[in-house]
Coordinates of C-alpha atoms in Angstrom, one line a residue:
X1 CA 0.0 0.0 0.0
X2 CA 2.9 2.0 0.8
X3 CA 4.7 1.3 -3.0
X4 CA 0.9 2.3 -4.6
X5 CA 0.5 5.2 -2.3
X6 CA 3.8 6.4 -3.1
X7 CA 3.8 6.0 -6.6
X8 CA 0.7 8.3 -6.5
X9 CA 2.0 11.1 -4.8
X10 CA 5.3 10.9 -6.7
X11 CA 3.1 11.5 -9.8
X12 CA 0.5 13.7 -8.8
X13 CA 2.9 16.4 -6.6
X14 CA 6.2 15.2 -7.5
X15 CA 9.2 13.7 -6.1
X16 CA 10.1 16.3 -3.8
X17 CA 6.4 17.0 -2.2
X18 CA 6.4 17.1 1.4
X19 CA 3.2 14.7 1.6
X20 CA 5.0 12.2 -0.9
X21 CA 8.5 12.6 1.4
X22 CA 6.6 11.2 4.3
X23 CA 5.4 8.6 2.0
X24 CA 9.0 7.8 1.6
X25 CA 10.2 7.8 5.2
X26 CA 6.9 5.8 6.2
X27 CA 8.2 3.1 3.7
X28 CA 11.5 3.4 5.5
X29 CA 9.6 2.6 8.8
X30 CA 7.7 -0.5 7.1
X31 CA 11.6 -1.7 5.5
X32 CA 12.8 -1.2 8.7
X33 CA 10.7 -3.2 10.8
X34 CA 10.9 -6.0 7.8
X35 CA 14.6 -6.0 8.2
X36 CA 15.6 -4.7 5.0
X37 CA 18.2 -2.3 6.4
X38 CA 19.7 -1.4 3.4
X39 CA 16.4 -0.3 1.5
X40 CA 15.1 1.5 4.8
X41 CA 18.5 3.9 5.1
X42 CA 18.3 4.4 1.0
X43 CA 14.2 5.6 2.0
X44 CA 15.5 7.8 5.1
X45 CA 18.5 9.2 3.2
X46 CA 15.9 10.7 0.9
X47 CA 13.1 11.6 3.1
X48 CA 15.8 13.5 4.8
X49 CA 17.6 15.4 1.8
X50 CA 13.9 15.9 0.5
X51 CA 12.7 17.6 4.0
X52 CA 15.9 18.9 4.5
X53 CA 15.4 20.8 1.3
X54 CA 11.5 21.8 2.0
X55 CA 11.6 22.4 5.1
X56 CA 15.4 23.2 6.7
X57 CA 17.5 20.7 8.9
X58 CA 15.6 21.8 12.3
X59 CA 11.9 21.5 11.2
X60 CA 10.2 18.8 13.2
X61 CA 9.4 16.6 10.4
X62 CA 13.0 16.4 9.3
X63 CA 14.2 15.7 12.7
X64 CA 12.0 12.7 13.0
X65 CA 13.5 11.2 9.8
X66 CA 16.9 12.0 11.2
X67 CA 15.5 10.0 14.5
X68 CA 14.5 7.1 12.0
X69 CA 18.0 7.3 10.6
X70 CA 19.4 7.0 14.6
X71 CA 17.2 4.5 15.7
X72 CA 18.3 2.2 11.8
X73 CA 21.8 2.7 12.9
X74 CA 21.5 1.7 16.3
X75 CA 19.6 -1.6 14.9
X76 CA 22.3 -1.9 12.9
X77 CA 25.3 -1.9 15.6
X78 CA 26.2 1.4 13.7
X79 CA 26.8 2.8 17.4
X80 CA 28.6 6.5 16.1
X81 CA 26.3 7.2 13.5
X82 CA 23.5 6.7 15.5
X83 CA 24.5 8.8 18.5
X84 CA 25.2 11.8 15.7
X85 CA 21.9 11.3 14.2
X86 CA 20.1 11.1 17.8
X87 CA 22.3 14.2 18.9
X88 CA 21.4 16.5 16.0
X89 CA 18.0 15.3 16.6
X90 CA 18.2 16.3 20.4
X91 CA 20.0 19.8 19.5
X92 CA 17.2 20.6 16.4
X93 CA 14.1 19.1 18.8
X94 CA 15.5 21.5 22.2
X95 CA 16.4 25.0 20.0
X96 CA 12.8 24.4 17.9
X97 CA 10.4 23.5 20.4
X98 CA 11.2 23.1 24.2
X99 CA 13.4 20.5 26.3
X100 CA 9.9 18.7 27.5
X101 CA 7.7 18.1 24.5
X102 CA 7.4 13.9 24.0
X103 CA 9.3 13.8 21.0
X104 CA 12.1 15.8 22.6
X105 CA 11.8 13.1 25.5
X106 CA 11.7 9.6 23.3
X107 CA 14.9 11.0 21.6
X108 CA 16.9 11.6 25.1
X109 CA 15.1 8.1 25.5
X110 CA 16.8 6.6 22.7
X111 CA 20.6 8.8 23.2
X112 CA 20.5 6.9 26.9
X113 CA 19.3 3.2 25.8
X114 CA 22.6 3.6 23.3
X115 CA 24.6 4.9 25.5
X116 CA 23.7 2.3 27.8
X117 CA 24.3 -0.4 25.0
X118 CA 27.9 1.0 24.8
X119 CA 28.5 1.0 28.2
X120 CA 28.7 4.2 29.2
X121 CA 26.5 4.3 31.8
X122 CA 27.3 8.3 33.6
X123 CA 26.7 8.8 30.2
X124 CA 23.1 7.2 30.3
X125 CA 22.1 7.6 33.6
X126 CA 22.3 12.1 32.5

């Protein structure tokens, strides 16, 4: 449903609509959860240069597909990419809304389960 819905966005607003882009990223949730790693990051990477573009690196739907991309590599074992996506996330989530909002929280959620992973635990516990 995601491949049909996608394929009509992509032809009635474009490639580079925002409604279409959160086609792609929700198909990059779907690969994700499947296990196909490789095809979710490819969906993420464009979500992200597609919102990125729209939108500017700190809106809150970018900063949710850079939170995908964090939460992929951390699947993944990818352990310093993940932390820099969750961080940017963190940084662009606390200067555009305000340190409390849920989102803000599951992503300081997420920075301290990875940490913990890694074995930094002062690192977690903060």
């Amino acid at each position: 449903m995601y491949r049909r819905a996608l394929e009509g966005r992509e032809k009635a607003w474009g490639l580079e609509h925002t409604l279409t882009l959160d086609t792609v990223n929700n198909l990059g949730i779907l690969y994700a959860d499947q296990g196909k790693m490789a095809e979710a990051e490819a969906m993420y990477r464009r979500a992200l240069e597609g919102k990125e573009k729209a939108w500017g690196p700190e809106h809150p739907s970018t900063l949710v597909t850079v939170d995908n991309l964090g939460i992929l590599y951390a699947d993944q074992g990818k352990m310093a990419e993940a932390e820099a996506m969750y961080r940017r996330a963190l940084e662009g989530k606390e200067k555009a809304w305000w340190p409390e909002p849920l989102s803000t929280l599951v992503t300081v959620d997420n920075l301290g389960s990875l940490y913990a992973d890694q074995g930094k635990m002062a690192e977690a516990e903060a």
